Short mmCIF file of C-alpha atoms in Angstrom, two decimals:
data_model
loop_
_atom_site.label_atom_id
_atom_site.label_comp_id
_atom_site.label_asym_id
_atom_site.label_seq_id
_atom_site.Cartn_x
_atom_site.Cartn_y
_atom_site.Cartn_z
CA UNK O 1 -84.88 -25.87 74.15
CA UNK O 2 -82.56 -27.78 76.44
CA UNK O 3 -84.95 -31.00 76.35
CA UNK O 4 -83.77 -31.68 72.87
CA UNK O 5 -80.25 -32.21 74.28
CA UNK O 6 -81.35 -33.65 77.31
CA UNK O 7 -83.07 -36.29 75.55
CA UNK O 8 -80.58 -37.45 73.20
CA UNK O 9 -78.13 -37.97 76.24
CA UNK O 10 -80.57 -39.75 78.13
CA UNK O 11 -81.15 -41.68 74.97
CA UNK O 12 -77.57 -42.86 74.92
CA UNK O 13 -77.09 -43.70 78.11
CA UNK O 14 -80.45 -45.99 77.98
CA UNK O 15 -78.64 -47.99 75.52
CA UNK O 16 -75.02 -47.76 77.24
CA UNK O 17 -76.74 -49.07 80.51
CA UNK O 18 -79.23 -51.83 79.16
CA UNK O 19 -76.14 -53.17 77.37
CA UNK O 20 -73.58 -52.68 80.30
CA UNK O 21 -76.25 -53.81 82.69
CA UNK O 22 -74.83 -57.14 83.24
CA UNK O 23 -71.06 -56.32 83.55
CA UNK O 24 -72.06 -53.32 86.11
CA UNK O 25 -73.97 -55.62 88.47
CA UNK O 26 -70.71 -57.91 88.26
CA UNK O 27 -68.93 -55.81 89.14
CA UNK O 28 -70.61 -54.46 91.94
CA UNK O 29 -70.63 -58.53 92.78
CA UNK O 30 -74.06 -59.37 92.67
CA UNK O 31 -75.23 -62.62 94.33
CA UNK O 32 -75.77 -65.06 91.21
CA UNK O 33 -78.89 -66.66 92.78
CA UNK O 34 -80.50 -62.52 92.02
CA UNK O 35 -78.12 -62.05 88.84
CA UNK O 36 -80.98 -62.80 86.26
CA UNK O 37 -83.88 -61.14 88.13
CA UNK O 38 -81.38 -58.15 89.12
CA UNK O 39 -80.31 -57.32 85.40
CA UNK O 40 -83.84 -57.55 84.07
CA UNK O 41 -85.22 -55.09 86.63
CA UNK O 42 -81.98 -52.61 85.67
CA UNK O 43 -82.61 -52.85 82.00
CA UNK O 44 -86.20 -51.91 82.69
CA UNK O 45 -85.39 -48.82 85.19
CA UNK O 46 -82.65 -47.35 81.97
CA UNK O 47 -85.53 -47.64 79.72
CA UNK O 48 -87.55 -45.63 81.79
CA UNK O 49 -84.95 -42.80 82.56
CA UNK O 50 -86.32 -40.62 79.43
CA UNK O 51 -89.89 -40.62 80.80
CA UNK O 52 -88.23 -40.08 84.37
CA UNK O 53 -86.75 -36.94 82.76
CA UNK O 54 -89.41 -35.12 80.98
CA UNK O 55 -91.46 -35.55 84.15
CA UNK O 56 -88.56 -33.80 85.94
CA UNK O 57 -88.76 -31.01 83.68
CA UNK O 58 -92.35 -30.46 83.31
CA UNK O 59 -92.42 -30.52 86.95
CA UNK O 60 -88.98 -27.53 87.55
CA UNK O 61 -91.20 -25.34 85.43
CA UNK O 62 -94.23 -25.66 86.53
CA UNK O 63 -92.41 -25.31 89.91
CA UNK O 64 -90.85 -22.06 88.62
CA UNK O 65 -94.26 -20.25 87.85
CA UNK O 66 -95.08 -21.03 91.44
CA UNK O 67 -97.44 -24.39 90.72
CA UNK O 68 -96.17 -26.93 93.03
CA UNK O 69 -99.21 -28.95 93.34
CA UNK O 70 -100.32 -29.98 90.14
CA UNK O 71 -96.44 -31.71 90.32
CA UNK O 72 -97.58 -33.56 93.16
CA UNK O 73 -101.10 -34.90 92.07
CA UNK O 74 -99.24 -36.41 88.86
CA UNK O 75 -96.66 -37.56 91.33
CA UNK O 76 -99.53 -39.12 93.84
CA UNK O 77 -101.22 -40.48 90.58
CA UNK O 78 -97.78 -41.97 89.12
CA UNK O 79 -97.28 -43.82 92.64
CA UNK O 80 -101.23 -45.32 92.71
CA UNK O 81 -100.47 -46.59 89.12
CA UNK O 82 -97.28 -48.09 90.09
CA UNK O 83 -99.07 -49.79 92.76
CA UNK O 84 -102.21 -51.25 90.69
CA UNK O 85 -99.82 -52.98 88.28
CA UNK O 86 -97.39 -53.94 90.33
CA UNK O 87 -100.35 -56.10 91.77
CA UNK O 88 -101.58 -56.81 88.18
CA UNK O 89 -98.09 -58.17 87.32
CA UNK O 90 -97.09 -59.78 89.45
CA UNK O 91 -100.03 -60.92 91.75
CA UNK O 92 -102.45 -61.52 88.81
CA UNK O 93 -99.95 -62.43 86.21
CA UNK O 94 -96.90 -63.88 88.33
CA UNK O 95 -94.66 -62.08 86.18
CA UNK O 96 -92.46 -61.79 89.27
CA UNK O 97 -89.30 -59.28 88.89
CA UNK O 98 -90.12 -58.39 85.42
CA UNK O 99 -93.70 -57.19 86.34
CA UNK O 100 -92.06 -55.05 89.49
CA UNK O 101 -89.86 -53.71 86.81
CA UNK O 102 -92.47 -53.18 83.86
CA UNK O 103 -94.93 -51.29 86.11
CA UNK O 104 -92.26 -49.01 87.54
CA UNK O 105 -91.76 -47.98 83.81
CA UNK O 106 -95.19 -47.86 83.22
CA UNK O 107 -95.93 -45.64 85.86
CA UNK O 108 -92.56 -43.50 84.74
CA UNK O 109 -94.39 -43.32 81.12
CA UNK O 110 -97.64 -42.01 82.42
CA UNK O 111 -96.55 -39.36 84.63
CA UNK O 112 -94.42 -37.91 81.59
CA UNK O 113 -97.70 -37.96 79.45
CA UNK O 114 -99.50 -36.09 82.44
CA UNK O 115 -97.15 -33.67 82.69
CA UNK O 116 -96.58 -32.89 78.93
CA UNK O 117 -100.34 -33.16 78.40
CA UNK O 118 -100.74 -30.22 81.20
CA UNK O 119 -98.15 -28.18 79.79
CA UNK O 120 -99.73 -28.56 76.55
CA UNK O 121 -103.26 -26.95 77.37
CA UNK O 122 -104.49 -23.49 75.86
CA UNK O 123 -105.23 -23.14 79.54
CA UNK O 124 -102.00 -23.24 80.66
CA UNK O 125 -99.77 -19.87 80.98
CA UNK O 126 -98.30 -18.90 77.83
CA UNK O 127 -94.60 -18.56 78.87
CA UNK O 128 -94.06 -21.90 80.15
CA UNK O 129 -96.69 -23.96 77.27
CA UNK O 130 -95.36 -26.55 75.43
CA UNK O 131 -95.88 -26.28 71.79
CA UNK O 132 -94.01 -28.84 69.80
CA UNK O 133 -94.27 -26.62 66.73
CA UNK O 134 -92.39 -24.00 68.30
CA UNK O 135 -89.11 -26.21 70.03
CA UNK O 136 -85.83 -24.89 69.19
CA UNK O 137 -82.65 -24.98 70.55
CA UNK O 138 -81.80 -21.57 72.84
CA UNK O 139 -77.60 -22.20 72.99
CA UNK O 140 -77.31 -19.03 75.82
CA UNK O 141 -80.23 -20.93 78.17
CA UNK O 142 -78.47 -24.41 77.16
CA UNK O 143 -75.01 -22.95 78.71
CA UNK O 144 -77.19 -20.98 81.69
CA UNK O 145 -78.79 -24.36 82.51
CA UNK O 146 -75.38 -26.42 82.09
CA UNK O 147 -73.80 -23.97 84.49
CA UNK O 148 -76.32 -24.05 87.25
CA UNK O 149 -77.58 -27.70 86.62
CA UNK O 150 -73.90 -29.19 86.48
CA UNK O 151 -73.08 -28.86 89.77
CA UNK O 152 -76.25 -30.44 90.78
CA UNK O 153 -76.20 -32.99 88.30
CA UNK O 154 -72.59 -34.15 89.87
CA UNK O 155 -73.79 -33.85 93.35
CA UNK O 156 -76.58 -36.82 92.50
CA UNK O 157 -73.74 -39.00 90.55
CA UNK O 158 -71.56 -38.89 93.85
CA UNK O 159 -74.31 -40.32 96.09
CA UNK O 160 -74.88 -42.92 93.61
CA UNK O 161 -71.07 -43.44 92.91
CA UNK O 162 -70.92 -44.21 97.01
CA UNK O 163 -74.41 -46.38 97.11
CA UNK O 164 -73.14 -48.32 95.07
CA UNK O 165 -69.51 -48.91 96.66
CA UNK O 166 -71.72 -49.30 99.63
CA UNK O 167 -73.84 -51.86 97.45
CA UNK O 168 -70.92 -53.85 96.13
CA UNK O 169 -69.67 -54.19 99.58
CA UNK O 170 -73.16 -55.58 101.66
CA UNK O 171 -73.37 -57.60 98.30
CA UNK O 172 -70.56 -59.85 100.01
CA UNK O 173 -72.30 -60.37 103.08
CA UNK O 174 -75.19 -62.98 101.34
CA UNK O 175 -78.70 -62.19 100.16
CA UNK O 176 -80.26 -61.55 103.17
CA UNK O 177 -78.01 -58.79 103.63
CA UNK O 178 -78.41 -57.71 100.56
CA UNK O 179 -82.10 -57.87 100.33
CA UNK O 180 -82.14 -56.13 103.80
CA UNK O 181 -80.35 -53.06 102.30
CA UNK O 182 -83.07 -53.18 99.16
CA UNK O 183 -85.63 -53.21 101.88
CA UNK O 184 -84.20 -49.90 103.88
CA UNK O 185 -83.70 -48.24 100.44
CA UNK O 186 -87.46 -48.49 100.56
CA UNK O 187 -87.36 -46.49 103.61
CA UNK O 188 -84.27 -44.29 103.07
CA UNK O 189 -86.01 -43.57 99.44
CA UNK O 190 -89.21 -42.15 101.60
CA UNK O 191 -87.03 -39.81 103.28
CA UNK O 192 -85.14 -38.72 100.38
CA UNK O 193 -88.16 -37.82 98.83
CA UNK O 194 -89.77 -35.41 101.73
CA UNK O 195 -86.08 -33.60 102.01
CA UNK O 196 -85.75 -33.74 98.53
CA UNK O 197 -89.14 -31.61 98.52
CA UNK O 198 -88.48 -29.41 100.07
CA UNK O 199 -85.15 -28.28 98.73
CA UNK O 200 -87.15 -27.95 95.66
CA UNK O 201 -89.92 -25.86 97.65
CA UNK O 202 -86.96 -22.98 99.09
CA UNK O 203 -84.97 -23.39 95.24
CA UNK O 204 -88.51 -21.67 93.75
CA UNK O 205 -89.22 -19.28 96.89
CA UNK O 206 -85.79 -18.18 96.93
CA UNK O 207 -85.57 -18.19 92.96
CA UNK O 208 -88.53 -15.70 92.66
CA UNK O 209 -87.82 -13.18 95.98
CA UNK O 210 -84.00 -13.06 94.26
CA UNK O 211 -85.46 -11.57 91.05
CA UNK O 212 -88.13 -9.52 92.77
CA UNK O 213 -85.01 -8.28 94.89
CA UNK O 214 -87.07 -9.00 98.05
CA UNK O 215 -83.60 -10.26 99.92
CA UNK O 216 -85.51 -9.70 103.26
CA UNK O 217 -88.27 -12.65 101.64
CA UNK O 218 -84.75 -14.71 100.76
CA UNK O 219 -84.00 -15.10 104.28
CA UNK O 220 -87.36 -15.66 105.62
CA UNK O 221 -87.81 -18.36 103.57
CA UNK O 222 -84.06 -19.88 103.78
CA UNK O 223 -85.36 -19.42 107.77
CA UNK O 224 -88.50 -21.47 107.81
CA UNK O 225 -87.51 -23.93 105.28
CA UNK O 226 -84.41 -24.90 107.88
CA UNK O 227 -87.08 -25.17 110.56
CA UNK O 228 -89.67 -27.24 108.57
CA UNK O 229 -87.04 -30.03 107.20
CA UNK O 230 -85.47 -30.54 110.60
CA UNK O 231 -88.88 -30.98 112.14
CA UNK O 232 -89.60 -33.39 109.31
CA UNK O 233 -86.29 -35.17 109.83
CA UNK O 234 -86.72 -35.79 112.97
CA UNK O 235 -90.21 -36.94 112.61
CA UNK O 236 -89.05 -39.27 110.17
CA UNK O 237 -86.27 -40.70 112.01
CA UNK O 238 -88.55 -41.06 114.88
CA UNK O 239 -91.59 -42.96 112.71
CA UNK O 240 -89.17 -44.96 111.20
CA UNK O 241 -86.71 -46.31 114.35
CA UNK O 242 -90.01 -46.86 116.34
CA UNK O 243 -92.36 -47.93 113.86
CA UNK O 244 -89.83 -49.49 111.10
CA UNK O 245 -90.00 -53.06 111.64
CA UNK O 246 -93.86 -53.11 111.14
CA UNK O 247 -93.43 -50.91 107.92
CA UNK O 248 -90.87 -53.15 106.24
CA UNK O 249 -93.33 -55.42 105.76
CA UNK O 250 -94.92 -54.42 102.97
CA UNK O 251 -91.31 -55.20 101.50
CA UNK O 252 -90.58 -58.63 102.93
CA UNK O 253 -91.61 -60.90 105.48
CA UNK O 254 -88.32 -62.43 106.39
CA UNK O 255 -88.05 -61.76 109.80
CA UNK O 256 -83.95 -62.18 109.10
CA UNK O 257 -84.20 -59.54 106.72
CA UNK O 258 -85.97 -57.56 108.54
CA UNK O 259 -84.00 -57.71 111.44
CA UNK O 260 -80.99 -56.55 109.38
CA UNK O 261 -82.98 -53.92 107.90
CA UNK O 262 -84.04 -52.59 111.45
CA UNK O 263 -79.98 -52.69 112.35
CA UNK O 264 -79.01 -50.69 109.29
CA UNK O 265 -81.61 -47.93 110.17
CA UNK O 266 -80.57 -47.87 113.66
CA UNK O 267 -77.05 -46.72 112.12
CA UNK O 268 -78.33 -43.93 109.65
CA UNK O 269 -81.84 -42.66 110.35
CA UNK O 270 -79.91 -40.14 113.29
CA UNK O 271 -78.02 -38.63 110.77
CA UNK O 272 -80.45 -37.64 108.22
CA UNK O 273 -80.91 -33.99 110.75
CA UNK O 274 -77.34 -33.36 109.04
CA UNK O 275 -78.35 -33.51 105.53
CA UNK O 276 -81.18 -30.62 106.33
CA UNK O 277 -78.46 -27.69 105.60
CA UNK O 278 -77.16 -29.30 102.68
CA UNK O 279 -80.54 -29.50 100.55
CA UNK O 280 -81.65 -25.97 101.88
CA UNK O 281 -78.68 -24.33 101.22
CA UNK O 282 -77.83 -26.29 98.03
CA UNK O 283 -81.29 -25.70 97.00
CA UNK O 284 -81.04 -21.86 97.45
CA UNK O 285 -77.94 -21.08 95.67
CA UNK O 286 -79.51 -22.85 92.53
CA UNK O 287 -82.67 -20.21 93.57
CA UNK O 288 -79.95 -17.71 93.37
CA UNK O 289 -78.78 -19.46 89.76
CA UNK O 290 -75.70 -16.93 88.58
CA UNK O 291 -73.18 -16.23 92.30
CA UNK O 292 -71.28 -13.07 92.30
CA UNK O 293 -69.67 -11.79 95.68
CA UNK O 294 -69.80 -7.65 94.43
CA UNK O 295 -68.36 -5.38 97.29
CA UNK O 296 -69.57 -1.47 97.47
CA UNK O 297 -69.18 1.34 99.73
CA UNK O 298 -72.98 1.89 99.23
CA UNK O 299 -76.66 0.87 99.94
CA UNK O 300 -76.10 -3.06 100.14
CA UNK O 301 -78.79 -2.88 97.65
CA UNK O 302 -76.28 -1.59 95.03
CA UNK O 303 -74.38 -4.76 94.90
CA UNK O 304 -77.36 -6.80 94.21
CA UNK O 305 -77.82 -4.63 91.06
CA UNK O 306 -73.92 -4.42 90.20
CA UNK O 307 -74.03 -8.11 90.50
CA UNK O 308 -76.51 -8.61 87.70
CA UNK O 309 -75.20 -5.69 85.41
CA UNK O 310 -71.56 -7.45 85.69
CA UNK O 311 -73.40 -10.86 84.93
CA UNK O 312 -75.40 -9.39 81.92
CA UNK O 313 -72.54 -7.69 80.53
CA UNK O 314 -70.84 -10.83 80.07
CA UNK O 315 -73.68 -12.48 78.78
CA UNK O 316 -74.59 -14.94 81.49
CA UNK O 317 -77.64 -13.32 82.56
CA UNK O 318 -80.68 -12.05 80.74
CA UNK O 319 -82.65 -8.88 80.76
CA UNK O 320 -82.28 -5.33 79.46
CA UNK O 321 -79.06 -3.64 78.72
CA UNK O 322 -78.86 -0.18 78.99
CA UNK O 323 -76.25 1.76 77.38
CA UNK O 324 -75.46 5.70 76.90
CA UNK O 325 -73.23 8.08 75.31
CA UNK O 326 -70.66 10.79 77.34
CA UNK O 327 -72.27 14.29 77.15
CA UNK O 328 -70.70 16.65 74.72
CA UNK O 329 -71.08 20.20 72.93
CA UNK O 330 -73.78 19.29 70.84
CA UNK O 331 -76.03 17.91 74.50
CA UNK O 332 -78.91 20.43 74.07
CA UNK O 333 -81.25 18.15 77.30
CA UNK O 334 -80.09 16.58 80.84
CA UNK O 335 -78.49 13.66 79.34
CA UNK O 336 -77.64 12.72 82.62
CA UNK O 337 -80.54 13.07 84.32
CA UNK O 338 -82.45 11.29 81.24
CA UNK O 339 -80.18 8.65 81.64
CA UNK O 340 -80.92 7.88 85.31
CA UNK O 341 -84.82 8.41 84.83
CA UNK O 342 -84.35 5.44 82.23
CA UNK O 343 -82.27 2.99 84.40
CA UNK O 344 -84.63 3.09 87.40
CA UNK O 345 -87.53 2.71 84.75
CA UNK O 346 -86.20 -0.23 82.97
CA UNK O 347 -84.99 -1.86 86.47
CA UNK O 348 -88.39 -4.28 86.91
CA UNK O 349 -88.63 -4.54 83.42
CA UNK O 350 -87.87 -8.41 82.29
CA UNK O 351 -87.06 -8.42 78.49
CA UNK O 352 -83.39 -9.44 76.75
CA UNK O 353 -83.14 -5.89 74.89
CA UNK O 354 -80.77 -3.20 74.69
CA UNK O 355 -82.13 0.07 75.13
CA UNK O 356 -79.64 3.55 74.56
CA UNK O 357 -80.17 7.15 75.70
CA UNK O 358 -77.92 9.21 73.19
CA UNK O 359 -77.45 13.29 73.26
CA UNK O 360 -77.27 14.36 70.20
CA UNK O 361 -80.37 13.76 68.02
CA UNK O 362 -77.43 13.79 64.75
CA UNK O 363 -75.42 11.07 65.57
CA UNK O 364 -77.31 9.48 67.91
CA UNK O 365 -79.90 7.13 66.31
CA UNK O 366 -76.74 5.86 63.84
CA UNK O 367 -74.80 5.24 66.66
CA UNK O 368 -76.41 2.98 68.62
CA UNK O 369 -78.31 1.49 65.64
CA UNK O 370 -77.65 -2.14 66.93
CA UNK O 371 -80.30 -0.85 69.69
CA UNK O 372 -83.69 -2.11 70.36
CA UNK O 373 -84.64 1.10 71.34
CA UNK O 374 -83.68 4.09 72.05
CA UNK O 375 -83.83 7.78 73.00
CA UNK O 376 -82.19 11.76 71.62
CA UNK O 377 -82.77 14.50 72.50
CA UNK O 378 -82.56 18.21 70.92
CA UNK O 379 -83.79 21.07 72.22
CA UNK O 380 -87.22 20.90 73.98
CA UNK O 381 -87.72 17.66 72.31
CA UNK O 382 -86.80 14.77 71.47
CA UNK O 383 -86.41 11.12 69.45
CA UNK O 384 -87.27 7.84 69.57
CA UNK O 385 -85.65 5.26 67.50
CA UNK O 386 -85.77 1.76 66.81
CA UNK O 387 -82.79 -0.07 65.33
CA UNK O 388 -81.68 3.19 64.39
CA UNK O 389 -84.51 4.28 62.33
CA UNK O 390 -86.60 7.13 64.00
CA UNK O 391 -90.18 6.27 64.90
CA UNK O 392 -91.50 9.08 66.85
CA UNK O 393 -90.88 12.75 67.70
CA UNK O 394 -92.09 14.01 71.71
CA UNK O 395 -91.49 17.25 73.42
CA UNK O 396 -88.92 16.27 75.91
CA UNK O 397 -91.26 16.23 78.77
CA UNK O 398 -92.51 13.13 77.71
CA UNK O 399 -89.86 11.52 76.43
CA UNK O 400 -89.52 8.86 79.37
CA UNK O 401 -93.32 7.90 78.97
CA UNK O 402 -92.77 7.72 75.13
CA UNK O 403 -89.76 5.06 75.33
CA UNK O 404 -91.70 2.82 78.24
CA UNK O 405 -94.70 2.77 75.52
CA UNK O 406 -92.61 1.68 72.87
CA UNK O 407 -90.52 -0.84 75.64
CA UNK O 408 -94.27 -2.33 75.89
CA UNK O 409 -94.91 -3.17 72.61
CA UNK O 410 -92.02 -5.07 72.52
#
């Protein structure tokens, strides 16, 4: 599986940042009277970006099998926890910074347990269960995931790249500037989160309509998620420009702070209606996963299939390969027709095998012996064979119903 990897890279860069914590924050010009506290609380966040990540994973594929909620009750739960210790720390225990920092890890550890601990379950679907017994390392999903989670994985590193440009720069203004950008990260975080959502929300929609070839559901749901987030954004930006300086403090009660905080989302919260398009449409294309631009003179249907038998011919996308030979002298059935009886058949069917519809019941089965499956025919009946040994013998008639039977067992 692609945690394995993921794991050992987030491994190494726990230990790369807790030890580079202090020369980061330098360079980003810290102020020195927040240097201690501000190192301590970034050691703490590093240590928690493992937990962070298996939560993130549990939750994509739970996502994918179309359970969004369970996702958000661990979520819901994580944030309640956060909150109890963060008053445990550092009300009841005035561990200050450190306590912030501990029960954001905390919280981070929990919601990884929750999710592993659901995934876990005999309940739970058998496709998507976790069984540690069974964990191995799939290199052709590794390179699928790398190619669609790349470019999403570089988009994130850019926005932090510029926060914290952004961040080095308010850093010169003094700590109440600096505290007052902490404070509308609070905020800014909040809206994130809800946009975030629900470019999650049309990635799964659009994910599953794509395979089901529904492109009409595509659109429908590219549609109303575009109308949802805007009304959201602009909710949001509304609450928040109205309502903000009364919500900021549950952050801080330094009215100079907030006032700064208040200026800085005056500036931004406007803008956030622009960043709608970008997570829906950026959230459908990874739906989509594998891009391919295939032009026909045909049903626009066609191109959607062309598409995915280009993609799975070069090995970047799963599902069943179907191969077959060129008639010849020694055809004795309708190796044509046969052959486009078994191509619609196989067209919903979602296994990685190669199946082969041969002609001549000699040559045939030794032929395409690195098959999964396949199908001969003589005359008035035919084969099936299986890695190129022959496992059944059916009057041609039924040939079609014989090789779906096998396909079945599979």
């Amino acid at each position: 599986l692609v945690g394995s990897e993921m794991c050992i890279r987030d491994s190494i860069m726990t230990v790369v940042g807790i030890l580079t914590a202090p020369a980061l924050l330098r360079i980003m010009e810290t102020p020195e009277d927040t240097m201690a506290d501000s190192i301590v609380y970034m050691r703490w966040v590093y240590m928690a970006m493992i937990p962070g990540m298996v939560y993130n994973m549990g939750s994509a594929i739970l996502r994918a099998v179309g359970d969004s909620k369970h996702p958000l009750y661990f979520l819901i739960a994580c944030c309640l926890i956060n909150v109890v210790l963060d008053l445990l720390f550092v009300v009841t225990f005035k561990m200050g910074v450190a306590g912030a920092a501990i029960a954001t890890a905390l919280s981070q550890l929990l919601s990884a347990v929750m999710i592993c601990w659901f995934l876990a379950r005999p309940k739970t679907e058998e496709s998507v269960r976790l069984e540690l017994s069974k964990l191995r390392t799939d290199w052709r999903i590794m390179r699928r995931t790398v190619h669609i989670g790349l470019p999403s994985g570089l988009q994130a590193v850019l926005y932090s790249i510029s926060n914290m440009i952004i961040l080095t720069a308010i850093n010169r203004f003094g700590t109440d500037t600096a505290a007052a950008w902490v404070a509308m990260g609070k905020v800014d975080a909040f809206t994130w989160l809800v946009l975030s959502a629900m470019g999650l929300a049309v990635m799964t929609f659009v994910g599953q309509n794509f395979g089901a070839n529904s492109m009409q559901r595509v659109r429908e749901s590219i549609r109303d998620c575009m109308i949802m987030t805007s009304v959201f954004a602009v909710l949001i930006s509304a609450l928040f420009l109205t309502l903000g300086k009364y919500l900021l403090v549950i952050f801080t009660t330094d009215q100079n702070v907030i006032a700064l905080a208040m200026r800085i989302i005056y500036y931004i919260m406007p803008w956030y209606l622009l960043y709608v398009p970008v997570e829906v449409y950026s959230g459908s294309l990874r739906g989509i996963g594998d891009t391919l631009r295939v032009s026909l003179t045909a049903d626009p249907a066609e191109e959607i299939r062309t598409g995915r038998d280009i993609l799975s011919a070069l090995g970047l996308r799963g599902g069943v390969k179907l191969v077959s030979c060129p008639t010849c002298g020694r055809t004795r059935i309708d190796l044509i027709g046969l052959a486009n009886k078994v191509e619609k058949a196989l067209e919903y069917v979602d296994k990685d095998i190669t199946v082969a519809v041969m002609g001549c019941v000699v040559n045939g089965p030794g032929e395409a012996r690195e098959a999964d499956l396949g199908v001969t025919g003589g005359k008035g009946e035919g084969l099936i064979f299986k890695k190129g040994q022959i496992i059944r013998k059916v009057p041609e008639a039924e040939l079609l119903d014989a090789l779906m039977e096998e396909i079945d067992k599979l």
